[in-house]
Amino acid sequence: MTMKIYFAGSIRGGRNDKELYLQLIQHLANYGNVLTEHVGDGNLTEFGEEGPSDDWIYNRDMCWVRESDVVIAEVSTPSLGVGYEIGRAEDTNKRILCLYRDQQNKRLSAMISGNPNVKIARYETLEDAVNHIDNFFKSLK
Amino acid sequence: MTMKIYFAGSIRGGRNDKELYLQLIQHLANYGNVLTEHVGDGNLTEFGEEGPSDDWIYNRDMCWVRESDVVIAEVSTPSLGVGYEIGRAEDTNKRILCLYRDQQNKRLSAMISGNPNVKIARYETLEDAVNHIDNFFKSLK
């Protein structure tokens, strides 16, 4: 059966990393069906999706979290939604990988970096991040 | 018995609202014991607490979430930790109030504003926020 992957990245918290999200999603597609492909959409701004109400987005995303097999979160941009999704995914015992790019004068939240229930992967380049993803999927077998 | 209050505000996500957090915490103290008083500490920077490890901070904060009676989150600054804490608090059926100040060119995450399990209070002034807090505690009775 095809694996279902929930990719979490910042939308309303800021879209500085949107190209990177797209590249990560493209790589994740080698491993299964990425439910949240829109997170890498270059046209999606920090105002969020146009059209659906927030209630609808919330329900869709929570369904996707529940039905996903794994959660991959890019956590370099602080985001309420990404933090929330990690918290909810943890409560359903999903395997969770958090990718973090070290940045000057910034530190990753202790709720992520001190959390024993998520795997943290620190990276510098896209190639590093892709290697971390490959190792994560190998570890699931 | 004294009520235990978990106040959540951004630390490593950015400290622009730290004075506001302090004022909210001072008001919350009228209703019980605020476990997370350090969130309003003016000396606490976006590098976080000095001394304790992230593992230790994580464990302390998760204990506090579990033992708290209510969670009050100020969600105007995007923060992984605040989002995470809301997600975890929800799984233990806490009553949750999220205070949000509308800002130009910003929108609150759909994981919060579309979430039926939290009460959202939009405010402009500290006085508004204080009124929302008073109404929230009245609604608990």
mmCIF file of C-alpha atoms in Angstrom:
data_model
loop_
_atom_site.group_PDB
_atom_site.id
_atom_site.type_symbol
_atom_site.label_atom_id
_atom_site.label_comp_id
_atom_site.label_asym_id
_atom_site.label_seq_id
_atom_site.Cartn_x
_atom_site.Cartn_y
_atom_site.Cartn_z
ATOM 1 C CA MET A 1 0.000 0.000 0.000
ATOM 2 C CA THR A 2 1.174 3.519 -0.743
ATOM 3 C CA MET A 3 2.506 5.361 2.284
ATOM 4 C CA LYS A 4 0.671 8.557 3.212
ATOM 5 C CA ILE A 5 2.978 11.437 4.128
ATOM 6 C CA TYR A 6 1.958 14.615 5.945
ATOM 7 C CA PHE A 7 4.426 17.406 5.156
ATOM 8 C CA ALA A 8 4.173 20.389 7.522
ATOM 9 C CA GLY A 9 5.676 23.789 6.691
ATOM 10 C CA SER A 10 4.896 27.391 7.542
ATOM 11 C CA ILE A 11 2.131 29.185 5.641
ATOM 12 C CA ARG A 12 0.755 32.122 7.653
ATOM 13 C CA GLY A 13 3.915 32.163 9.815
ATOM 14 C CA GLY A 14 5.874 33.253 6.701
ATOM 15 C CA ARG A 15 6.700 31.896 3.234
ATOM 16 C CA ASN A 16 10.473 32.495 3.077
ATOM 17 C CA ASP A 17 11.152 28.776 2.633
ATOM 18 C CA LYS A 18 8.448 27.945 0.100
ATOM 19 C CA GLU A 19 10.906 26.869 -2.660
ATOM 20 C CA LEU A 20 12.626 24.575 -0.203
ATOM 21 C CA TYR A 21 9.272 23.046 0.863
ATOM 22 C CA LEU A 22 8.548 22.295 -2.795
ATOM 23 C CA GLN A 23 11.904 20.550 -3.231
ATOM 24 C CA LEU A 24 11.397 18.491 -0.075
ATOM 25 C CA ILE A 25 7.885 17.524 -1.177
ATOM 26 C CA GLN A 26 9.220 16.467 -4.584
ATOM 27 C CA HIS A 27 11.733 14.199 -2.867
ATOM 28 C CA LEU A 28 9.152 12.827 -0.422
ATOM 29 C CA ALA A 29 7.004 11.817 -3.407
ATOM 30 C CA ASN A 30 9.561 9.027 -3.988
ATOM 31 C CA TYR A 31 8.295 7.422 -0.790
ATOM 32 C CA GLY A 32 4.550 7.821 -1.075
ATOM 33 C CA ASN A 33 1.622 10.181 -1.448
ATOM 34 C CA VAL A 34 2.251 13.655 0.017
ATOM 35 C CA LEU A 35 -1.188 14.745 1.265
ATOM 36 C CA THR A 36 -0.199 18.387 1.809
ATOM 37 C CA GLU A 37 1.352 19.233 -1.566
ATOM 38 C CA HIS A 38 -0.110 22.754 -1.430
ATOM 39 C CA VAL A 39 2.426 23.728 1.268
ATOM 40 C CA GLY A 40 5.054 23.880 -1.513
ATOM 41 C CA ASP A 41 2.875 25.925 -3.889
ATOM 42 C CA GLY A 42 4.899 28.989 -4.954
ATOM 43 C CA ASN A 43 1.693 30.995 -5.396
ATOM 44 C CA LEU A 44 0.541 30.373 -1.840
ATOM 45 C CA THR A 45 1.288 33.472 0.273
ATOM 46 C CA GLU A 46 1.320 34.132 4.021
ATOM 47 C CA PHE A 47 -2.372 34.986 3.701
ATOM 48 C CA GLY A 48 -3.061 31.298 3.233
ATOM 49 C CA GLU A 49 -5.361 29.438 0.900
ATOM 50 C CA GLU A 50 -7.994 31.466 -0.913
ATOM 51 C CA GLY A 51 -11.492 30.076 -0.887
ATOM 52 C CA PRO A 52 -11.910 27.523 1.882
ATOM 53 C CA SER A 53 -12.827 28.708 5.361
ATOM 54 C CA ASP A 54 -10.485 28.180 8.289
ATOM 55 C CA ASP A 55 -12.914 25.616 9.752
ATOM 56 C CA TRP A 56 -12.749 23.634 6.530
ATOM 57 C CA ILE A 57 -8.927 23.832 6.367
ATOM 58 C CA TYR A 58 -8.682 22.740 10.003
ATOM 59 C CA ASN A 59 -10.923 19.700 9.469
ATOM 60 C CA ARG A 60 -9.150 18.670 6.264
ATOM 61 C CA ASP A 61 -5.706 18.965 7.856
ATOM 62 C CA MET A 62 -6.738 17.034 10.984
ATOM 63 C CA CYS A 63 -8.156 14.247 8.785
ATOM 64 C CA TRP A 64 -4.872 14.165 6.907
ATOM 65 C CA VAL A 65 -2.843 14.053 10.130
ATOM 66 C CA ARG A 66 -4.929 11.099 11.335
ATOM 67 C CA GLU A 67 -4.730 9.133 8.087
ATOM 68 C CA SER A 68 -1.021 9.805 7.493
ATOM 69 C CA ASP A 69 1.606 7.164 8.206
ATOM 70 C CA VAL A 70 4.435 9.628 8.888
ATOM 71 C CA VAL A 71 4.814 13.364 9.487
ATOM 72 C CA ILE A 72 7.752 15.336 8.079
ATOM 73 C CA ALA A 73 7.921 18.890 9.427
ATOM 74 C CA GLU A 74 10.247 21.649 8.269
ATOM 75 C CA VAL A 75 10.638 23.723 11.445
ATOM 76 C CA SER A 76 13.085 26.501 10.501
ATOM 77 C CA THR A 77 10.316 29.159 10.352
ATOM 78 C CA PRO A 78 8.340 29.553 13.603
ATOM 79 C CA SER A 79 4.730 28.573 12.899
ATOM 80 C CA LEU A 80 1.745 27.980 15.168
ATOM 81 C CA GLY A 81 0.222 25.539 12.693
ATOM 82 C CA VAL A 82 3.351 23.389 12.346
ATOM 83 C CA GLY A 83 3.780 23.254 16.142
ATOM 84 C CA TYR A 84 0.112 22.358 16.563
ATOM 85 C CA GLU A 85 0.270 19.615 13.923
ATOM 86 C CA ILE A 86 3.321 18.049 15.595
ATOM 87 C CA GLY A 87 1.476 18.055 18.937
ATOM 88 C CA ARG A 88 -1.590 16.377 17.444
ATOM 89 C CA ALA A 89 0.440 13.880 15.391
ATOM 90 C CA GLU A 90 2.294 12.850 18.541
ATOM 91 C CA ASP A 91 -0.945 12.008 20.273
ATOM 92 C CA THR A 92 -1.758 9.493 17.560
ATOM 93 C CA ASN A 93 1.729 7.930 17.807
ATOM 94 C CA LYS A 94 2.910 8.894 14.339
ATOM 95 C CA ARG A 95 6.582 8.702 13.442
ATOM 96 C CA ILE A 96 7.717 12.335 13.148
ATOM 97 C CA LEU A 97 10.824 13.823 11.496
ATOM 98 C CA CYS A 98 11.624 17.513 12.089
ATOM 99 C CA LEU A 99 14.082 19.154 9.698
ATOM 100 C CA TYR A 100 15.834 22.259 11.057
ATOM 101 C CA ARG A 101 18.315 24.610 9.364
ATOM 102 C CA ASP A 102 20.501 26.445 11.873
ATOM 103 C CA GLN A 103 20.225 30.224 11.468
ATOM 104 C CA GLN A 104 22.143 33.050 13.109
ATOM 105 C CA ASN A 105 20.482 34.455 16.238
ATOM 106 C CA LYS A 106 17.768 31.818 16.166
ATOM 107 C CA ARG A 107 17.138 28.718 18.228
ATOM 108 C CA LEU A 108 14.736 25.861 17.693
ATOM 109 C CA SER A 109 11.872 25.672 20.229
ATOM 110 C CA ALA A 110 12.575 23.472 23.259
ATOM 111 C CA MET A 111 9.157 21.870 22.653
ATOM 112 C CA ILE A 112 10.708 20.376 19.503
ATOM 113 C CA SER A 113 14.425 20.053 20.283
ATOM 114 C CA GLY A 114 13.787 18.660 23.791
ATOM 115 C CA ASN A 115 10.985 16.358 22.638
ATOM 116 C CA PRO A 116 11.835 12.632 22.871
ATOM 117 C CA ASN A 117 8.952 11.687 20.565
ATOM 118 C CA VAL A 118 10.274 13.336 17.421
ATOM 119 C CA LYS A 119 13.436 12.758 15.421
ATOM 120 C CA ILE A 120 15.339 16.028 14.885
ATOM 121 C CA ALA A 121 17.565 16.381 11.821
ATOM 122 C CA ARG A 122 19.717 19.512 11.559
ATOM 123 C CA TYR A 123 20.844 20.345 8.047
ATOM 124 C CA GLU A 124 22.576 23.029 6.001
ATOM 125 C CA THR A 125 21.946 22.177 2.372
ATOM 126 C CA LEU A 126 19.058 20.611 0.483
ATOM 127 C CA GLU A 127 21.313 17.595 -0.108
ATOM 128 C CA ASP A 128 21.750 17.171 3.674
ATOM 129 C CA ALA A 129 17.980 17.390 4.172
ATOM 130 C CA VAL A 130 17.369 14.801 1.449
ATOM 131 C CA ASN A 131 19.877 12.455 3.096
ATOM 132 C CA HIS A 132 18.097 12.864 6.441
ATOM 133 C CA ILE A 133 14.796 11.990 4.764
ATOM 134 C CA ASP A 134 16.328 8.894 3.145
ATOM 135 C CA ASN A 135 17.756 7.748 6.494
ATOM 136 C CA PHE A 136 14.413 8.339 8.212
ATOM 137 C CA PHE A 137 12.529 6.145 5.747
ATOM 138 C CA LYS A 138 15.238 3.464 5.978
ATOM 139 C CA SER A 139 14.811 3.480 9.780
ATOM 140 C CA LEU A 140 11.076 2.696 9.404
ATOM 141 C CA LYS A 141 11.705 -0.667 7.763
ATOM 142 C CA MET B 1 -8.307 24.825 45.607
ATOM 143 C CA THR B 2 -6.185 27.310 43.692
ATOM 144 C CA MET B 3 -6.621 27.105 39.939
ATOM 145 C CA LYS B 4 -3.489 26.274 37.956
ATOM 146 C CA ILE B 5 -3.051 28.387 34.830
ATOM 147 C CA TYR B 6 -0.700 27.621 31.935
ATOM 148 C CA PHE B 7 0.144 30.814 30.061
ATOM 149 C CA ALA B 8 1.713 30.233 26.632
ATOM 150 C CA GLY B 9 3.587 32.952 24.737
ATOM 151 C CA SER B 10 6.412 33.073 22.236
ATOM 152 C CA ILE B 11 9.996 32.765 23.472
ATOM 153 C CA ARG B 12 12.320 31.548 20.705
ATOM 154 C CA GLY B 13 9.761 32.591 18.057
ATOM 155 C CA GLY B 14 10.415 36.246 19.063
ATOM 156 C CA ARG B 15 10.059 38.449 22.144
ATOM 157 C CA ASN B 16 8.306 41.520 20.682
ATOM 158 C CA ASP B 17 5.304 41.032 22.984
ATOM 159 C CA LYS B 18 7.141 40.274 26.229
ATOM 160 C CA GLU B 19 5.791 43.346 28.105
ATOM 161 C CA LEU B 20 2.272 42.389 27.079
ATOM 162 C CA TYR B 21 2.801 38.807 28.292
ATOM 163 C CA LEU B 22 3.860 40.187 31.681
ATOM 164 C CA GLN B 23 0.738 42.331 31.936
ATOM 165 C CA LEU B 24 -1.501 39.403 30.987
ATOM 166 C CA ILE B 25 0.236 37.155 33.528
ATOM 167 C CA GLN B 26 -0.224 39.801 36.230
ATOM 168 C CA HIS B 27 -3.945 39.869 35.476
ATOM 169 C CA LEU B 28 -4.213 36.072 35.339
ATOM 170 C CA ALA B 29 -2.706 35.923 38.840
ATOM 171 C CA ASN B 30 -6.084 37.220 40.084
ATOM 172 C CA TYR B 31 -7.550 33.857 39.097
ATOM 173 C CA GLY B 32 -4.917 31.416 40.285
ATOM 174 C CA ASN B 33 -1.328 30.280 40.115
ATOM 175 C CA VAL B 34 0.365 31.021 36.777
ATOM 176 C CA LEU B 35 2.794 28.131 36.335
ATOM 177 C CA THR B 36 4.708 29.725 33.458
ATOM 178 C CA GLU B 37 5.501 33.146 34.937
ATOM 179 C CA HIS B 38 8.924 33.165 33.229
ATOM 180 C CA VAL B 39 7.235 33.750 29.834
ATOM 181 C CA GLY B 40 6.700 37.378 30.941
ATOM 182 C CA ASP B 41 10.274 37.871 32.184
ATOM 183 C CA GLY B 42 11.668 41.006 30.494
ATOM 184 C CA ASN B 43 15.193 39.579 30.681
ATOM 185 C CA LEU B 44 14.261 36.415 28.801
ATOM 186 C CA THR B 45 15.393 36.748 25.162
ATOM 187 C CA GLU B 46 14.640 34.768 22.005
ATOM 188 C CA PHE B 47 17.579 32.537 22.923
ATOM 189 C CA GLY B 48 15.426 31.088 25.686
ATOM 190 C CA GLU B 49 16.187 30.159 29.261
ATOM 191 C CA GLU B 50 19.846 29.981 30.244
ATOM 192 C CA GLY B 51 20.897 26.940 32.199
ATOM 193 C CA PRO B 52 18.377 24.137 31.812
ATOM 194 C CA SER B 53 18.656 21.789 28.842
ATOM 195 C CA ASP B 54 15.919 21.614 26.230
ATOM 196 C CA ASP B 55 15.009 18.098 27.464
ATOM 197 C CA TRP B 56 14.503 19.474 30.959
ATOM 198 C CA ILE B 57 12.425 22.436 29.722
ATOM 199 C CA TYR B 58 10.289 20.107 27.606
ATOM 200 C CA ASN B 59 9.581 17.772 30.527
ATOM 201 C CA ARG B 60 8.801 20.624 32.910
ATOM 202 C CA ASP B 61 6.446 22.306 30.453
ATOM 203 C CA MET B 62 4.623 19.070 29.620
ATOM 204 C CA CYS B 63 4.136 18.388 33.356
ATOM 205 C CA TRP B 64 2.731 21.882 33.718
ATOM 206 C CA VAL B 65 0.383 21.426 30.744
ATOM 207 C CA ARG B 66 -0.929 18.207 32.290
ATOM 208 C CA GLU B 67 -1.431 19.616 35.773
ATOM 209 C CA SER B 68 -2.950 22.907 34.606
ATOM 210 C CA ASP B 69 -6.691 23.543 34.788
ATOM 211 C CA VAL B 70 -6.791 26.034 31.914
ATOM 212 C CA VAL B 71 -4.469 27.191 29.141
ATOM 213 C CA ILE B 72 -4.319 30.842 28.045
ATOM 214 C CA ALA B 73 -2.242 31.345 24.890
ATOM 215 C CA GLU B 74 -1.232 34.675 23.354
ATOM 216 C CA VAL B 75 -0.974 33.751 19.654
ATOM 217 C CA SER B 76 -0.087 37.035 17.907
ATOM 218 C CA THR B 77 3.566 35.980 17.350
ATOM 219 C CA PRO B 78 3.971 32.737 15.362
ATOM 220 C CA SER B 79 5.632 30.182 17.637
ATOM 221 C CA LEU B 80 6.236 26.450 17.283
ATOM 222 C CA GLY B 81 6.158 25.987 21.054
ATOM 223 C CA VAL B 82 2.827 27.770 21.559
ATOM 224 C CA GLY B 83 1.239 25.792 18.714
ATOM 225 C CA TYR B 84 2.626 22.561 20.129
ATOM 226 C CA GLU B 85 1.378 23.317 23.649
ATOM 227 C CA ILE B 86 -2.133 24.043 22.344
ATOM 228 C CA GLY B 87 -2.120 20.722 20.486
ATOM 229 C CA ARG B 88 -1.033 18.799 23.571
ATOM 230 C CA ALA B 89 -3.407 20.674 25.900
ATOM 231 C CA GLU B 90 -6.295 19.828 23.586
ATOM 232 C CA ASP B 91 -5.547 16.137 23.865
ATOM 233 C CA THR B 92 -6.021 16.319 27.613
ATOM 234 C CA ASN B 93 -9.332 18.213 27.229
ATOM 235 C CA LYS B 94 -8.208 21.447 28.838
ATOM 236 C CA ARG B 95 -10.230 24.606 28.406
ATOM 237 C CA ILE B 96 -8.153 26.821 26.099
ATOM 238 C CA LEU B 97 -8.372 30.567 25.422
ATOM 239 C CA CYS B 98 -6.325 32.032 22.543
ATOM 240 C CA LEU B 99 -5.806 35.799 22.533
ATOM 241 C CA TYR B 100 -5.018 37.310 19.115
ATOM 242 C CA ARG B 101 -4.223 40.911 18.159
ATOM 243 C CA ASP B 102 -4.990 41.650 14.508
ATOM 244 C CA GLN B 103 -1.916 42.926 12.664
ATOM 245 C CA GLN B 104 -1.507 44.309 9.157
ATOM 246 C CA ASN B 105 -0.506 41.718 6.562
ATOM 247 C CA LYS B 106 -0.805 38.879 9.059
ATOM 248 C CA ARG B 107 -3.379 36.174 9.577
ATOM 249 C CA LEU B 108 -3.877 33.781 12.450
ATOM 250 C CA SER B 109 -3.140 30.120 11.625
ATOM 251 C CA ALA B 110 -6.168 28.113 10.467
ATOM 252 C CA MET B 111 -5.101 25.434 12.972
ATOM 253 C CA ILE B 112 -6.096 27.931 15.674
ATOM 254 C CA SER B 113 -8.808 30.089 14.088
ATOM 255 C CA GLY B 114 -10.594 27.087 12.527
ATOM 256 C CA ASN B 115 -10.245 24.945 15.649
ATOM 257 C CA PRO B 116 -13.555 24.182 17.404
ATOM 258 C CA ASN B 117 -11.775 23.113 20.609
ATOM 259 C CA VAL B 118 -10.331 26.498 21.516
ATOM 260 C CA LYS B 119 -11.985 29.810 22.308
ATOM 261 C CA ILE B 120 -10.536 32.620 20.148
ATOM 262 C CA ALA B 121 -10.601 36.185 21.461
ATOM 263 C CA ARG B 122 -9.504 38.951 19.104
ATOM 264 C CA TYR B 123 -8.423 42.149 20.837
ATOM 265 C CA GLU B 124 -6.817 45.510 20.190
ATOM 266 C CA THR B 125 -5.898 46.922 23.580
ATOM 267 C CA LEU B 126 -4.703 45.396 26.831
ATOM 268 C CA GLU B 127 -8.072 46.400 28.315
ATOM 269 C CA ASP B 128 -9.865 44.328 25.636
ATOM 270 C CA ALA B 129 -7.627 41.350 26.376
ATOM 271 C CA VAL B 130 -8.272 41.647 30.104
ATOM 272 C CA ASN B 131 -12.032 41.733 29.456
ATOM 273 C CA HIS B 132 -11.762 38.584 27.350
ATOM 274 C CA ILE B 133 -9.881 36.862 30.176
ATOM 275 C CA ASP B 134 -12.537 37.913 32.703
ATOM 276 C CA ASN B 135 -15.322 36.591 30.447
ATOM 277 C CA PHE B 136 -13.460 33.328 29.918
ATOM 278 C CA PHE B 137 -13.136 32.678 33.652
ATOM 279 C CA LYS B 138 -16.788 33.644 34.188
ATOM 280 C CA SER B 139 -17.781 31.067 31.526
ATOM 281 C CA LEU B 140 -15.996 28.311 33.475
ATOM 282 C CA LYS B 141 -18.281 28.614 36.475
#
